[in-house]
Amino acid sequence: GAVVSQHPSWVICKSGTSVKIECRSLDFQATTMFWYRQFPKKSLMLMATSNEGSKATYEQGVEKDKFLINHASLTLSTLTVTSAHPEDSSFYICSAKPRDEKLFFGSGTQLSVL
Amino acid sequence: QKEVEQDPGPLSVPEGAIVSLNCTYSNSAFQYFMWYRQYSRKGPELLMYTYSSGNKEDGRFTAQVDKSSKYISLFIRDSQPSDSATYLCAMSPKAAGNKLTFGGGTRVLVKP
C-alpha cells in the first residue's frame, strides 16, 4: 500500500509555543490530505481538508487561526498548532490518498503541552 | 444519535477464535465502507475496503455490507494475539471525496 509519513511521532512543548507537524506522501502525489485529531479511547475527528495550492477547508468548530495548515507541494502538508495550550494535547493524524479510492494514514503525532 | 455506531468493547476472545465486529449507520448516502486496525499510539491501517452491499474476503478477514439494514461486519478467522488492537469502521458517500465518518472503534483482545 501507499506510504504516508508523519513527523514527529511525539512532541512535548511549553504552553504558548507553536508546534509544526509534517505529513508526507512518500510514493505518490496527493492533491488532498486530511488532518484528524484523536482523544484517548475515542475515534478520529476530522479537523480539516488540506488542498495543494489553496486554502484548507476546516470542519465546524475548528479554529483556523489555531491550527494552521499549509499544503505547499503535492507530497507535503503541515499542521502548525499555534500558541499551544494544555487542552491542545492530543494525538494528531494525517491521511492522504493516491489516485484510487483508498485513504492511507500517517503514524500519528502525540502532542503534549505542558 | 451518531451517524456511525460501534460497540467500544473490549471484546476478549481466545486465540484461534473468530472475532466478529460490526457497525450500524444512519446515513443512507454511504456507499464506501472500510475497516481499519489501529494499534495504540499508531495511525490506522487499512484492512478492508468495500463498495456497496456484499461480501469481500482477504486472507483471514471477511467484510460484509448490508445496505438494506445499514449494517456492516468484519470477521477475523483464526485470531492471533497480534490481532489485539482497536478496529475502526469508516464510511464515505463517495470515493473521490474521502471525508470519512468513523465509528468509535472496538477494542479487541486476543488471549493466547
XYZ file of C-alpha atoms in Angstrom:
226
model
C 0.000 0.000 0.000
C 0.877 3.649 -0.247
C 3.094 5.173 2.429
C 2.254 8.286 4.377
C 4.995 9.543 6.654
C 4.266 11.782 9.618
C 6.837 13.579 11.738
C 7.485 13.935 14.605
C 5.883 10.928 16.253
C 5.715 12.745 19.565
C 6.453 16.219 20.810
C 6.389 17.957 24.170
C 6.216 21.722 24.260
C 5.631 24.561 26.680
C 2.340 26.379 26.787
C 2.311 29.346 24.418
C 4.737 27.927 21.893
C 3.929 26.706 18.383
C 4.430 23.205 17.060
C 4.652 22.075 13.438
C 3.702 18.583 12.295
C 4.637 17.317 8.832
C 2.773 14.842 6.674
C 4.418 13.448 3.549
C 3.200 11.095 0.868
C 6.316 9.094 0.053
C 5.422 7.217 -3.116
C 2.534 9.140 -4.602
C 1.295 12.654 -5.134
C -1.613 13.864 -3.060
C -3.601 16.932 -4.032
C -5.681 16.421 -0.908
C -4.634 15.458 2.583
C -6.719 15.252 5.727
C -5.904 16.102 9.316
C -7.580 14.279 12.190
C -7.481 14.576 15.931
C -7.982 11.681 18.321
C -8.508 11.746 22.077
C -7.680 8.693 24.219
C -10.025 5.786 23.517
C -12.017 7.931 21.119
C -12.400 7.841 17.373
C -10.837 10.118 14.823
C -12.383 13.522 14.325
C -11.729 15.275 11.044
C -10.242 18.716 11.615
C -9.575 19.974 8.111
C -9.003 19.094 4.496
C -5.697 20.301 3.126
C -5.697 21.265 -0.544
C -2.482 21.669 -2.522
C -2.031 25.235 -3.672
C -5.131 26.595 -1.976
C -6.634 27.242 1.422
C -7.560 24.406 3.716
C -11.177 23.629 4.453
C -11.886 23.456 8.168
C -14.600 21.490 9.881
C -17.121 23.257 12.028
C -15.729 24.205 15.408
C -12.066 24.014 14.395
C -10.197 27.302 14.814
C -8.409 28.277 11.608
C -6.010 30.607 13.408
C -5.136 27.981 15.991
C -4.484 25.164 13.548
C -2.626 26.493 10.514
C -2.440 24.178 7.530
C -0.084 24.582 4.604
C -0.079 22.258 1.591
C 2.759 23.722 -0.415
C 3.533 20.722 -2.597
C 1.905 17.545 -3.853
C 3.759 15.492 -1.270
C 3.787 17.665 1.843
C 1.188 19.140 4.157
C 1.973 20.736 7.502
C -0.182 21.423 10.533
C 1.012 24.118 12.921
C -0.588 24.332 16.339
C -0.107 27.965 17.282
C 0.189 29.218 20.855
C -0.422 25.721 22.128
C -2.203 25.165 25.426
C -2.690 22.016 27.505
C -6.156 21.461 26.015
C -4.490 21.090 22.602
C -2.719 17.980 23.850
C -3.927 15.157 21.659
C -2.987 12.600 19.013
C -2.931 14.178 15.558
C -3.076 12.011 12.445
C -2.834 12.920 8.778
C -4.057 10.946 5.800
C -3.750 11.077 2.048
C -4.869 9.081 -0.939
C -3.318 8.112 -4.259
C -5.391 8.128 -7.429
C -7.549 5.211 -6.352
C -10.176 5.478 -3.656
C -8.240 4.211 -0.677
C -7.123 6.512 2.101
C -3.876 5.850 3.943
C -2.886 7.269 7.293
C 0.320 8.517 8.808
C 1.625 7.055 12.046
C 0.336 9.959 14.122
C 1.866 12.606 16.362
C 1.304 12.689 20.097
C 1.376 16.301 21.265
C 1.766 17.061 24.952
C 1.570 20.694 26.009
C 2.900 21.445 29.483
C -27.754 9.758 17.501
C -24.306 9.300 15.988
C -24.055 8.696 12.255
C -21.993 5.562 12.845
C -22.391 3.370 15.904
C -19.808 0.857 17.027
C -19.626 -1.087 20.279
C -16.489 0.084 22.127
C -15.833 -3.328 23.697
C -13.466 -4.527 24.907
C -14.038 -7.786 23.081
C -11.933 -10.584 24.537
C -11.524 -13.879 22.676
C -9.195 -16.870 22.961
C -6.519 -17.379 20.336
C -7.888 -19.178 17.288
C -11.455 -17.960 17.760
C -13.415 -15.917 15.261
C -13.632 -12.217 16.026
C -16.905 -10.638 14.971
C -17.154 -6.856 14.702
C -19.922 -4.677 13.394
C -21.132 -1.140 12.843
C -24.518 0.365 12.148
C -25.088 3.640 10.392
C -27.922 6.014 9.705
C -26.855 7.865 6.555
C -28.182 6.033 3.510
C -25.790 8.014 1.298
C -22.797 5.999 2.473
C -21.513 3.857 -0.391
C -17.913 3.059 0.533
C -17.089 1.103 3.650
C -13.736 0.488 5.266
C -12.255 -1.279 8.235
C -9.080 -0.026 9.867
C -6.899 -1.553 12.541
C -5.181 0.775 14.980
C -2.530 -0.163 17.473
C -2.006 2.087 20.482
C -0.432 5.429 19.547
C -0.214 4.494 15.865
C -2.090 5.587 12.777
C -4.950 3.448 11.439
C -4.025 0.736 8.952
C -6.482 -0.082 6.167
C -7.673 -3.698 6.353
C -10.680 -3.925 4.081
C -12.358 -1.672 1.548
C -15.758 -2.464 0.074
C -18.239 -0.731 -2.147
C -21.989 -1.181 -1.698
C -23.523 -4.419 -0.449
C -21.949 -7.850 -0.443
C -19.039 -9.821 0.929
C -15.324 -9.442 0.454
C -12.648 -11.808 1.671
C -8.932 -11.186 2.089
C -6.942 -13.839 3.885
C -8.294 -14.216 7.413
C -10.536 -11.169 7.031
C -14.089 -11.080 5.677
C -16.069 -7.881 5.344
C -19.818 -7.831 4.849
C -22.052 -4.938 3.919
C -25.830 -4.989 4.162
C -27.059 -1.641 2.918
C -30.711 -2.537 3.382
C -30.091 -2.907 7.107
C -27.377 -0.231 7.259
C -25.092 -2.757 8.880
C -21.507 -3.756 8.191
C -19.392 -6.516 9.697
C -15.800 -7.655 9.880
C -14.850 -11.209 10.726
C -11.341 -12.287 11.670
C -10.713 -16.023 11.452
C -8.053 -17.888 13.393
C -7.396 -14.864 15.569
C -3.883 -14.273 16.863
C -2.595 -12.248 19.820
C -1.128 -9.853 17.248
C -4.705 -9.062 16.187
C -5.206 -7.339 19.547
C -5.919 -3.743 18.605
C -8.727 -1.261 18.127
C -10.783 -1.790 14.982
C -12.446 1.209 13.399
C -15.156 1.138 10.787
C -15.329 4.096 8.429
C -17.574 5.082 5.586
C -17.992 7.697 2.924
C -20.706 8.708 0.463
C -18.264 8.900 -2.393
C -14.776 7.690 -3.134
C -13.331 10.873 -4.520
C -14.174 13.000 -1.519
C -12.891 10.604 1.081
C -14.166 12.598 4.028
C -14.583 9.571 6.196
C -17.019 9.193 9.046
C -15.617 6.865 11.664
C -17.198 4.638 14.235
C -15.903 4.935 17.762
C -13.771 1.804 17.460
C -13.917 -1.599 19.151
C -11.020 -2.711 21.286
C -10.177 -6.374 20.699
C -8.034 -8.540 22.929
C -6.957 -11.974 21.724
C -5.685 -14.043 24.611
C -3.014 -16.700 23.971
